Every structure is written in structure tokens, then in C-alpha cells.
Coordinates of C-alpha atoms in Angstrom, one line a residue:
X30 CA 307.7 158.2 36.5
X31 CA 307.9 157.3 32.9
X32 CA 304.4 157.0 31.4
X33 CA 306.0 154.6 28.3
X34 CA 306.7 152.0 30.7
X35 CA 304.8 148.9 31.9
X36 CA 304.4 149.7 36.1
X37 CA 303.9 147.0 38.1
X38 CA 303.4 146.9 41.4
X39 CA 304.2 143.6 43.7
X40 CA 302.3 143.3 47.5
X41 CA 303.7 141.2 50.3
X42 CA 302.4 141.7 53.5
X43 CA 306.1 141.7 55.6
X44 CA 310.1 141.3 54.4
X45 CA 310.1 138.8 57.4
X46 CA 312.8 135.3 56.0
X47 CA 311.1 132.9 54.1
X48 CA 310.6 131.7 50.8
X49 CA 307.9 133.8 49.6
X50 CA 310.0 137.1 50.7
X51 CA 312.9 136.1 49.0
X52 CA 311.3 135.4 45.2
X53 CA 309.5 138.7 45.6
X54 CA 312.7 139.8 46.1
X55 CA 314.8 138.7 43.3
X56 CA 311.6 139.0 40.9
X57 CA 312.0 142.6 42.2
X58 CA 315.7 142.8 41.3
X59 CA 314.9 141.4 38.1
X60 CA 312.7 143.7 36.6
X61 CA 314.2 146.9 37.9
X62 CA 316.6 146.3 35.3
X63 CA 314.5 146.2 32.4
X64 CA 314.2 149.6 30.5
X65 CA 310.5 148.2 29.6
X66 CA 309.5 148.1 32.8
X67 CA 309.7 150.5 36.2
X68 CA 308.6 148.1 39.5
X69 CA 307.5 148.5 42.9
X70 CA 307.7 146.7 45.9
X71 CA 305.0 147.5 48.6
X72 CA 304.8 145.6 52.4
X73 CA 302.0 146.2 55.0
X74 CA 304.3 146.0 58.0
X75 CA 307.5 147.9 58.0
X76 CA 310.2 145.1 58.6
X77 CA 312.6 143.9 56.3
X78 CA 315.4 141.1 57.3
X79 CA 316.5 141.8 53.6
X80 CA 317.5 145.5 53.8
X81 CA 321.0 144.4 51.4
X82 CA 318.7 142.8 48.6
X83 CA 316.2 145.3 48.3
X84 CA 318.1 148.0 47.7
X85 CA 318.0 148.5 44.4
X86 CA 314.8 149.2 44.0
X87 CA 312.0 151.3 45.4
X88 CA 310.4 149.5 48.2
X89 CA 307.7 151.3 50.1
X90 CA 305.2 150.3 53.5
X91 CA 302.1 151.1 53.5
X92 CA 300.0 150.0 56.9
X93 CA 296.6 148.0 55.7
X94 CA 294.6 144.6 56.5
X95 CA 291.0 143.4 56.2
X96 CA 289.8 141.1 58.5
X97 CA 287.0 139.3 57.6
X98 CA 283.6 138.9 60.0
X99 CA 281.1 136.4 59.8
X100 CA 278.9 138.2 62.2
X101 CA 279.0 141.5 59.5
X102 CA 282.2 143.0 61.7
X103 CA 284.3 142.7 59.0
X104 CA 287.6 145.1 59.9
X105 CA 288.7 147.5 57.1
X106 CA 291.7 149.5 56.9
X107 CA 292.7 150.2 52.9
X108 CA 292.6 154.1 52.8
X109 CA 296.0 154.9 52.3
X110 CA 296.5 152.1 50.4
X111 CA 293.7 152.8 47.6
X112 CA 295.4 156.4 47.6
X113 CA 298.6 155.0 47.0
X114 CA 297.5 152.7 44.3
X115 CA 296.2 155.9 42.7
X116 CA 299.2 157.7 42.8
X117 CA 301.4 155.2 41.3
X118 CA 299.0 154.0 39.0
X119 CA 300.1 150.8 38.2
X120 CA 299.3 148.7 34.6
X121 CA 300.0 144.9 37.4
X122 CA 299.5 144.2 40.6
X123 CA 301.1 141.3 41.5
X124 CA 300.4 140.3 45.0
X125 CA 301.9 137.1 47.1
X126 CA 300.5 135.1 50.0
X127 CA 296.8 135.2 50.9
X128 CA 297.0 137.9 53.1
X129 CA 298.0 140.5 50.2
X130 CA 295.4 139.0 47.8
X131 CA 292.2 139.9 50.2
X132 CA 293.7 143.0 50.9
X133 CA 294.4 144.5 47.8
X134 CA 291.5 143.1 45.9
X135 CA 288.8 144.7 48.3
X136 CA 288.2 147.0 46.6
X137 CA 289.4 146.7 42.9
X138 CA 290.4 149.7 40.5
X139 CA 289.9 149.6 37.0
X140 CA 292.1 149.6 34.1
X141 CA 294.7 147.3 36.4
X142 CA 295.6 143.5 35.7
X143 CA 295.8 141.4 39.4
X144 CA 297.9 138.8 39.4
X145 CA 297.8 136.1 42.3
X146 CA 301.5 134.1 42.9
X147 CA 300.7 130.7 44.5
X148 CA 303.3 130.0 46.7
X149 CA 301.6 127.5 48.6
X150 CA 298.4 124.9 48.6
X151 CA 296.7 128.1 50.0
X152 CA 294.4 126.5 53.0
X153 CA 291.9 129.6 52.4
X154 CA 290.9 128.6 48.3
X155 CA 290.3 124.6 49.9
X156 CA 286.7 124.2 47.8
X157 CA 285.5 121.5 50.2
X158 CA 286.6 120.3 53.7
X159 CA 286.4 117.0 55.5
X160 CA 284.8 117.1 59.2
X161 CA 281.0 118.3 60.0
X162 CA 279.8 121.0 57.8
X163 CA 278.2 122.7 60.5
X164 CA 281.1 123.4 62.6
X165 CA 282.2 127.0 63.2
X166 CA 285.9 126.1 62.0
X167 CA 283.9 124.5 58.4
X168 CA 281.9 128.0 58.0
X169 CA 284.0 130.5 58.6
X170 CA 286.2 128.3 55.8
X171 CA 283.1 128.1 53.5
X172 CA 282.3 132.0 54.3
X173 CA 286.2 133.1 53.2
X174 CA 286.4 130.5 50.4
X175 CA 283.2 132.5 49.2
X176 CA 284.7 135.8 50.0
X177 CA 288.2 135.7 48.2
X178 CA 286.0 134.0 45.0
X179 CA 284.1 136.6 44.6
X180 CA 287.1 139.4 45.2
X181 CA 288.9 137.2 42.3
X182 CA 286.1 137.5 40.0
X183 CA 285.8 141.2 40.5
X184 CA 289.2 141.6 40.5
X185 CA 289.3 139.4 37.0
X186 CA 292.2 137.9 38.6
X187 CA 295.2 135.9 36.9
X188 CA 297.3 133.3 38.8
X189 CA 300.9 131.8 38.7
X190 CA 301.5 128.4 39.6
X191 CA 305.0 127.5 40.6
X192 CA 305.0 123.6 40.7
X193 CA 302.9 121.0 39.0
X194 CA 301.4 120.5 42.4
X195 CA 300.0 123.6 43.1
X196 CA 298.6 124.0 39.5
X197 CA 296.8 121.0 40.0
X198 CA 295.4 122.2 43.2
X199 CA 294.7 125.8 42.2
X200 CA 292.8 124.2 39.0
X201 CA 290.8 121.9 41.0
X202 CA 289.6 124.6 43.9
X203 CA 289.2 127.5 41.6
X204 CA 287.7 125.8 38.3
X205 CA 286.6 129.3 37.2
X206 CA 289.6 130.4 36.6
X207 CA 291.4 127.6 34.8
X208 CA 291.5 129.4 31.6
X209 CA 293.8 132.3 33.8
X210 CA 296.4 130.3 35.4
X211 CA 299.7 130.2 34.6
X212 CA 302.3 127.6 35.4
X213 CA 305.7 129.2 35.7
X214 CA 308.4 127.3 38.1
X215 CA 310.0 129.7 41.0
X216 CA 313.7 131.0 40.4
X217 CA 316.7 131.6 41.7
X218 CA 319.8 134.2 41.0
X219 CA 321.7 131.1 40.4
X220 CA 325.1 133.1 40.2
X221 CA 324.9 134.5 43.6
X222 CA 325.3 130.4 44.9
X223 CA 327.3 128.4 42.0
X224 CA 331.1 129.6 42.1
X225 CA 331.5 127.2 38.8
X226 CA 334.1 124.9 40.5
X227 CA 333.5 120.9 40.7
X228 CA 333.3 119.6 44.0
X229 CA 334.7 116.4 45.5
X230 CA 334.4 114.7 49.0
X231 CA 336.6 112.9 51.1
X232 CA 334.9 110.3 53.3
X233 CA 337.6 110.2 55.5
X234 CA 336.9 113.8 56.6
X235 CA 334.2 115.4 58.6
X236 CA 331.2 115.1 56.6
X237 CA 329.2 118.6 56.7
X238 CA 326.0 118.8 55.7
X239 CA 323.5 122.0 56.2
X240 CA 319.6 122.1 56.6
X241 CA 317.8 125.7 55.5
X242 CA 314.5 127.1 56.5
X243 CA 312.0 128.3 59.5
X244 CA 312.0 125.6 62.2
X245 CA 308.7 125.0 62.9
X246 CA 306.3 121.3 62.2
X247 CA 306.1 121.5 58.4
X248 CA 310.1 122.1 58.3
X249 CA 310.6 119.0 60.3
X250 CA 313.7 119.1 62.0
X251 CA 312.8 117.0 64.5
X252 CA 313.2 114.3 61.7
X253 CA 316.7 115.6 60.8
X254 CA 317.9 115.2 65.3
X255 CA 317.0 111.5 64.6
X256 CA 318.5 111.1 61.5
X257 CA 321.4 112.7 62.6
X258 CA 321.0 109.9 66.0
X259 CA 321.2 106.9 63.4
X260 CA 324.6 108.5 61.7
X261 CA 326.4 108.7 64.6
X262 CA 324.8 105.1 65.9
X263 CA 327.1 104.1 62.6
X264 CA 330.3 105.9 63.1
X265 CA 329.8 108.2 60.3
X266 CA 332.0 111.5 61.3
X267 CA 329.9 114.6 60.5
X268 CA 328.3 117.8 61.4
X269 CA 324.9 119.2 60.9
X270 CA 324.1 123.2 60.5
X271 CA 320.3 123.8 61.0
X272 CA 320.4 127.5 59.8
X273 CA 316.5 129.3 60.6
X274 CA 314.3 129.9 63.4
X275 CA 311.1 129.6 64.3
X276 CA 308.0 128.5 66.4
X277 CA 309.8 124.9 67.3
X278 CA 313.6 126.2 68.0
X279 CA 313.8 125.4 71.8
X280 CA 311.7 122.4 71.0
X281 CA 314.4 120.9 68.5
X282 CA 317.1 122.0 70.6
X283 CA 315.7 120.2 73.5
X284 CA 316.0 117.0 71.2
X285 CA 319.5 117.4 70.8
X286 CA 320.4 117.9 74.1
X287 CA 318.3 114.8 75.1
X288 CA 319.9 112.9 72.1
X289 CA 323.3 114.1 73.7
X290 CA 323.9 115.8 69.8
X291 CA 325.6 118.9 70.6
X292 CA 328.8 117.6 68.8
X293 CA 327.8 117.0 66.0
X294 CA 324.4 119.6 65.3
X295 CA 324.1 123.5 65.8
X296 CA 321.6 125.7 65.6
X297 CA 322.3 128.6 64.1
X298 CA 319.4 131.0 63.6
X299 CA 318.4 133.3 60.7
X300 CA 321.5 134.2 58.7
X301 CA 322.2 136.7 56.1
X302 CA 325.2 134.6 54.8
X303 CA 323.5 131.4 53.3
X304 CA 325.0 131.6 50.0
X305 CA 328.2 131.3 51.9
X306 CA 327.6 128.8 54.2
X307 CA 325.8 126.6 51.6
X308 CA 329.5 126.6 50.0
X309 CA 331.4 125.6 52.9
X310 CA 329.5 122.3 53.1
X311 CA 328.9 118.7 51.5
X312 CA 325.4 117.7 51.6
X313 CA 321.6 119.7 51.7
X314 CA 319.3 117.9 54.1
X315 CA 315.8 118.6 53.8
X316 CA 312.7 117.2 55.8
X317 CA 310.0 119.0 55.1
X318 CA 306.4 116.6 55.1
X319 CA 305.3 119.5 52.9
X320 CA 307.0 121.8 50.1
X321 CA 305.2 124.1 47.8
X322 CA 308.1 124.4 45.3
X323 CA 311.7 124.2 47.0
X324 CA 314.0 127.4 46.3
X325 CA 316.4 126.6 48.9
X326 CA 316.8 123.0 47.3
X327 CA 317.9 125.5 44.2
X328 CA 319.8 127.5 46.1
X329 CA 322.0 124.2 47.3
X330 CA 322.3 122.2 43.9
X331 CA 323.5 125.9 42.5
X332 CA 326.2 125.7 45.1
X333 CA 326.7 122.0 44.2
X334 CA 325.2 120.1 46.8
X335 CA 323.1 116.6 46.6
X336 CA 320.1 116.8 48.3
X337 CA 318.6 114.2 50.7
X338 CA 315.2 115.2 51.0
X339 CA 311.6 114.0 52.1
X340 CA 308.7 113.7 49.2
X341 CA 307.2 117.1 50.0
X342 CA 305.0 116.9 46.5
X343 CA 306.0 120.3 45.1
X344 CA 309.9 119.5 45.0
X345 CA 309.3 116.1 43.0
X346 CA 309.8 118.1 39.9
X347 CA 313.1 119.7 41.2
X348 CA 314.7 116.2 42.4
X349 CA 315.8 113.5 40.1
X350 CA 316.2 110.8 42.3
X351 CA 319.8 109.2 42.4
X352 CA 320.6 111.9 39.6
X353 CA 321.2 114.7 41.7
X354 CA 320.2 113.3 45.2
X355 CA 318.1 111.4 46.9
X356 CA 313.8 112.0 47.5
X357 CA 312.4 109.7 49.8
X358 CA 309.1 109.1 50.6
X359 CA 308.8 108.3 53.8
X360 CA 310.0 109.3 57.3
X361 CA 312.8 106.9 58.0
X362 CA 315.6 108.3 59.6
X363 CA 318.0 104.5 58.9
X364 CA 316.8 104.9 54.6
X365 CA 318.1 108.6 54.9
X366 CA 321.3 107.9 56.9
X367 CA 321.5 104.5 54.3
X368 CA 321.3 107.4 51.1
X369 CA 323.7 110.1 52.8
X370 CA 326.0 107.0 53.4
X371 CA 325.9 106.4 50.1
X372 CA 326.9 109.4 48.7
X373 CA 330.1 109.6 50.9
X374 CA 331.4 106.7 50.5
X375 CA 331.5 106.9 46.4
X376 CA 333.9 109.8 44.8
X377 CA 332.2 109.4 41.9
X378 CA 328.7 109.4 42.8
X379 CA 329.5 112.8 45.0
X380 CA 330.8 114.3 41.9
X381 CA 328.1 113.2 39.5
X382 CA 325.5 113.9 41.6
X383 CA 327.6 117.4 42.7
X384 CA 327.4 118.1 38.7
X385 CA 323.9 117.5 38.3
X386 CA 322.7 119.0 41.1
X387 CA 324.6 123.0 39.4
X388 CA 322.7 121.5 35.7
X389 CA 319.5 121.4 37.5
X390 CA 319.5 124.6 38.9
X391 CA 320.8 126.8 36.0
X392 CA 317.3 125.6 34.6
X393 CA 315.4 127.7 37.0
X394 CA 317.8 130.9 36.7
X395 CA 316.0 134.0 37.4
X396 CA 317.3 135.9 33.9
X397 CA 315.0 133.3 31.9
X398 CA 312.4 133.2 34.5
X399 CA 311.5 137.0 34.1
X400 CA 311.4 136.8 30.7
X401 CA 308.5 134.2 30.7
X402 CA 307.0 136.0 33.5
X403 CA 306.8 139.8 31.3
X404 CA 305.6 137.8 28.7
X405 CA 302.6 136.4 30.5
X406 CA 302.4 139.9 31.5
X407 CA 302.4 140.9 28.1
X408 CA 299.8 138.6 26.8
X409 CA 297.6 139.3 29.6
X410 CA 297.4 143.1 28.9
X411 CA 297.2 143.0 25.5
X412 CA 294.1 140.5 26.1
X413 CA 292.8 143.2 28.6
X414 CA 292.9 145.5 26.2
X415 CA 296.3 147.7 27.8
X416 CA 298.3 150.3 26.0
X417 CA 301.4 148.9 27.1
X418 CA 303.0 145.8 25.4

């Protein structure tokens, strides 16, 4: 352990897929090669479905939860966590998802800067919830809204915001600490999907178009089985790869059965090769009703796809609409198939919007994005009062 370098330490409860994993990840990547710094990755749960990216760095599981009691039964289990903490000594911790926020700020240890990454509309910071405000459901909210409040304020917690949505929502239901969030837009390695070469389409071809993500309600890909009904309803020859899994799999592939889709849409689970198979297609189809930021949406317009996607708030400020794809606002399966349509059948468009689409997302490479983020780092510990920096 070097002593002249900046430790930071970043929490996440689980390596399980998803978007949150996956930033961690690459933030993780980032950083271990900066001489400045020396990182850390720590996971509650010992399971990683990213054993190839996380490699190069030291990643470490210590078993820990709090779980939070109305009734004064409040379960916790941070031993070996507060003993690791000491050991390592960290100048940051920067934690992700709400889970490693309670946990690690339970007990807060001086002399370290916490740092909260909001990667959603976190449900458990909601200030103030519709229904009857004596229902069990409305106090336990009330009680952990309380809870994680007060943890932040001992904590003299930090946040980063990564859309324009969730600042506005983390300002609103945490006015406290407006003066302490950051905005700072998610990343992407943007060389591991853009291979640099301009793409073109030929409508007389199959058309192949890929969805990403975890199949479950918020995903919608239930949407993209009748959007996929209305293609073939108009001849269009194509073929749709829903890579992921999730809580709604056999429920989605039921729909295509019923729809009588199995021509023309697979299902093909978690997979380790997305960079690759976002290549060997046309078109990114996205459906989700909600989307905190959109890094997958990166990861396609890096490989050069348009996007088709539903208005999931945070993703409005990824999508340029008509520019480098389409963002619709509202659930109709004939205005996406009208849009995808569209795309196809002009060369140029394809290619424009193919161009556009690898501008956008060289924006939001990781390289500058870790810069901004050790300089908020920076400032932050220098404010605190740190040696480092």
C-alpha cells in the first residue's frame, strides 16, 4: 500500500449483470491506472458474472447487510466490514445502489469522504408519498427515508448525479444536500464497442436489430414482441435478439410463441459477448417505460447503431431525436415500426444517423469521465480538509 496515494474504495452489494455493476466496473478499470490513485473494489455477496473485467484490479467480498426494523429489531451485521475499512484505510468511499449506502454509512469512520452514485430515482430518498399516510407501506417509507437522512448527514455525504433527471430528483428529495451533489453523466470504454468503420444497410436484406438488458416490467419487452407483431404484419424481413434475463423471461417468451414469433425473435440470455453481438447488427431497440441514464444505449451508438427507443426521462439527454435515432414518447408499437421503417428504407439516413450515433458516444468516453470524477474527488478532499490532492 502506498501511503502517497489517494485510496478509494468503491461498495456494490453483488457483480450480478446490470448497469450499475458494469460502471463500477469500468470506473474500477479506470482508476487502477492512475499512478495518483490505488482503488478497490468491495461486494457483499461473492458473485461476479464479470470475472474477465475485473481482473485487473483488486476486488474483494466481504459478507454484510443492515436491515432496518420499525419495531427496534433492526438486523446488523458490519463487523468484518468496519475491520476491513480499518485495514485499508481509505481517503473515499464511493458506494452504488441503496443497499451499499445504508450499509456502509451505519456506522461512519472519520477522516473518510462518502460518496453516494445515483444510479437510479432511488424509491428509498422519495420525500413524500401519495396514498394514506397511515399505511404500514407509507411508514416504514417515512421511517427509512428518515433513517438513510440522517446516516447521510453523519456520514457528511457527497452525491453524483448521472442524468439531468436524477439531479433534479436527488435535489428535490434531499434539499440538504444540494450544495454536495455533483452532476457527472455515466461512461462507457467507448473503444471496446466502436471498431471506427462507417456502416451502411441494405433494405433488401434481413434487417437485424438487437434489444439489451434484464427482462423484467421496467425493461419492457413485452412492448418490443408487439412491435416486432406490426413489422412482420408489414413485410418488413428482420430479426430480433433480446440478449438478458430476468424475472419476466418465460413470460415474454410465452408472447412469442402466442404471437407465432419464433422466426423472427430469440431470446438469448445473459451474454458475455455484447460488444460483439452489438456489431453484428443494424438497429438498438429499447423499451424501457423508465431509464435512469442509458449506458447500453452508449454502448450501441459506439458500435454505430440508431436507436429506437421509448422516452425513459433519463436517456432524453443521450438521444437526439432524428439525429442519431428515434425517442418516442409513447407506447405505440405502429409509430416504432413507422421509425425503424424509416431508417431502412433511406441509405442515407442509416448512415447519418450510424455517424451520429459513434459522435454521441465518444462524448461520454470513460478516459474523460474519470478525470472529471478525481477532480470532484480532489475538490472535495481538499474542502474536507485531506492530505491528499
Amino acid at each position: 500500500m502506498n501511503k502517497n496515494r489517494t485510496r478509494i474504495l468503491h461498495v456494490i452489494p453483488t457483480l450480478r449483470k446490470g448497469g450499475a455493476e458494469r460502471i463500477v466496473l469500468d470506473i474500477c478499470n479506470e482508476l487502477s491506472r492512475h499512478t495518483s490513485v490505488e482503488v478497490r473494489l468491495l461486494t457483499f455477496i461473492d458473485e461476479n458474472e464479470y470475472s474477465q473485467v475485473s481482473k485487473n484490479f483488486r476486488h474483494d467480498v466481504v459478507p454484510a447487510s443492515v436491515s432496518p426494523s420499525l419495531s427496534g429489531k433492526t438486523r446488523v451485521n458490519i463487523s468484518r466490514l468496519n475491520e476491513y475499512i480499518q485495514g485499508y484505510k481509505p481517503d473515499i468511499i464511493h458506494s452504488h445502489l441503496f443497499e451499499a449506502d445504508l450499509v456502509t454509512r451505519w456506522e461512519p469512520l472519520p477522516g473518510i469522504c462518502y460518496f453516494s452514485h445515483a444510479h437510479c430515482n432511488t424509491p428509498e430518498i422519495l420525500k413524500t408519498r401519495p396514498g394514506n399516510i397511515f399505511s404500514k407501506k407509507t411508514l416504514i417509507a417515512k421511517y427509512v427515508y428518515s433513517l438513510i437522512n440522517k446516516k447521510y448527514k453523519q456520514s457528511n455525504n457527497y452525491f453524483i448525479t448521472i442524468s439531468h433527471d436524477s439531479d433534479d430528483y436527488y435535489r428535490m428529495n434531499l434539499p440538504d444536500f444540494n450544495s454536495r451533489i455533483f452532476y457527472l453523466p455515466n461512461a462507457i470504454n467507448v473503444s471496446s464497442f466502436d471498431q471506427g468503420e462507417a456502416r451502411k444497410i441494405d433494405k433488401l436484406k434481413l434487417l437485424r436489430m438487437i434489444s439489451v438488458g434484464s427482462i423484467n416490467e421496467r425493461k419492457n419487452q413485452l412492448f418490443q414482441v408487439e412491435i416486432a407483431s406490426e413489422l412482420k404484419k408489414r413485410g418488413v424481413k428482420f430479426h430480433l435478439d433480446i440478449l438478458g434475463n430476468g424475472s419476466m423471461f418465460d413470460t415474454v417468451k410465452k408472447k412469442i410463441e402466442e404471437g407465432n414469433l419464433g422466426n423472427e425473435i430469440s431470446l438469448l440470455g445473459n451474454r458475455d459477448d455484447v460488444n460483439e453481438q452489438l456489431l453484428a447488427h443494424d438497429i438498438f431497440l429499447h423499451t424501457a417505460v423508465y431509464e435512469p441514464f442509458g449506458l447500453v444505449i452508449l454502448e450501441a451508438m459506439a458500435a454505430g447503431l440508431p436507436v429506437v427507443c421509448l422516452d425513459g426521462k433519463g436517456n432524453r439527454e443521450i438521444m437526439n431525436n432524428g439525429c442519431n435515432g428515434f425517442i418516442l414518447s409513447s407506447q405505440d408499437y405502429c409509430n416504432f415500426a413507422e421509425k425503424i421503417t424509416e431508417i431502412i428504407d433511406g441509405q442515407d439516413l442509416y448512415s447519418r444517423m450510424s455517424h451520429n450515433a459513434r459522435l454521441t458516444a465518444r462524448s461520454y468516453d470513460i478516459g474523460p469521465y474519470i478525470e472529471k470524477l478525481i477532480g470532484i474527488y480532489s475538490d472535495v478532499m481538499k474542502k474536507t480538509g485531506n492530505k491528499h490532492c
